[in-house]
């Protein structure tokens, strides 16, 4: 069975590497421990590491803890509430912005024409930035039989970005067409707060007489105090080593219209230990 898990993971890696020609590609690794408290509550701690820039650089490190509580537990239907807090160290890559001058002139045949003339670029150097995140969620799970299970989870997520700074360099062209450093200045990043509502649907199948539980999921995030749209699509499988140990392998594609996370493909491994 270990060979099957290895083959599944390698296939995810291959598929992601092929499709990651235009988007970014990263890897995600997490380690968590979970302890049951009483009959309806669970406490968990987790550490996570993620790469970016086609796995050449780190994207983030994070640690967190949370509580899950069952509000209703029926034969085929249950409801669970959850809260989680985590702290992240996030690495922002270098950014290059090309700069142009606008030249406008009148053409006898075409009228007024505006042309862009390249004059150089601005470079924002890479930097680390701290972020803490608090989440509160409510999920409903439906299990019509022994094999299939479906879950819908709604999560309100609040993130606070700490203030930081980086260096912005302005390079311009000289008379010979060569770049020179015209100006270098400190670029302050102000603290900011962002709140988002995330909705995730998951379908999972428990294969008979097999430790593999494959799943697919789709998640949409909508900004509440700012404008953003985020999508995440994932496929993977849980591998039940035994009652206390679970290994998860997954592939995820994510896209969004803000600068919080890079768009692209992620392959991940997660290990969970239950006390």
XYZ file of C-alpha atoms in Angstrom, residues 28 44 46 48 50 59-67 82-90 92 129-137 153 155-162 192-198 200 219 221 225-226 228 230 232 252 254 256 258-262 266:
66
model
C 2.792 22.573 1.154
C -5.521 20.687 17.764
C -0.536 22.615 13.654
C 2.883 24.481 8.231
C 4.839 26.358 1.998
C 6.252 31.358 0.819
C 5.429 31.074 4.524
C 5.880 29.437 7.878
C 2.914 29.193 10.239
C 1.848 27.789 13.605
C -1.667 27.602 14.971
C -4.162 26.044 17.360
C -7.908 25.527 17.363
C -11.003 23.954 18.911
C -14.778 25.640 15.125
C -12.407 28.443 16.100
C -8.736 28.735 15.126
C -5.845 31.145 15.606
C -2.582 31.074 13.672
C 0.489 33.204 13.117
C 2.312 33.374 9.783
C 5.645 34.646 8.539
C 4.985 35.419 4.857
C 6.864 38.649 -0.478
C 5.904 40.219 6.852
C 4.078 38.924 9.930
C 0.384 38.125 9.906
C -1.990 36.665 12.479
C -5.320 35.138 11.566
C -8.451 34.274 13.553
C -11.160 32.057 12.072
C -14.639 31.024 13.204
C -16.497 28.356 11.257
C -18.326 24.698 5.777
C -15.791 30.331 7.757
C -15.350 33.987 8.671
C -11.630 34.754 8.630
C -9.980 37.882 10.044
C -6.337 38.625 9.208
C -4.125 41.369 10.644
C -1.010 42.329 8.686
C 1.752 43.901 10.773
C -3.980 46.495 7.657
C -6.944 44.288 8.540
C -8.866 42.060 6.161
C -11.984 39.965 6.719
C -13.209 37.326 4.292
C -16.032 34.782 4.132
C -14.965 31.354 2.847
C -16.097 25.181 1.022
C -13.871 26.808 -2.027
C -13.746 33.371 -0.697
C -14.247 44.686 4.302
C -12.431 44.841 0.958
C -11.619 40.224 -3.539
C -10.699 33.732 -4.259
C -9.505 26.982 -4.515
C -4.763 22.278 -5.188
C -5.886 28.512 -6.364
C -7.466 35.253 -6.597
C -5.469 40.356 -4.738
C -1.829 39.968 -3.680
C -2.275 37.828 -0.545
C -1.285 34.484 -2.090
C 0.338 33.617 -5.420
C 0.216 23.414 -4.984
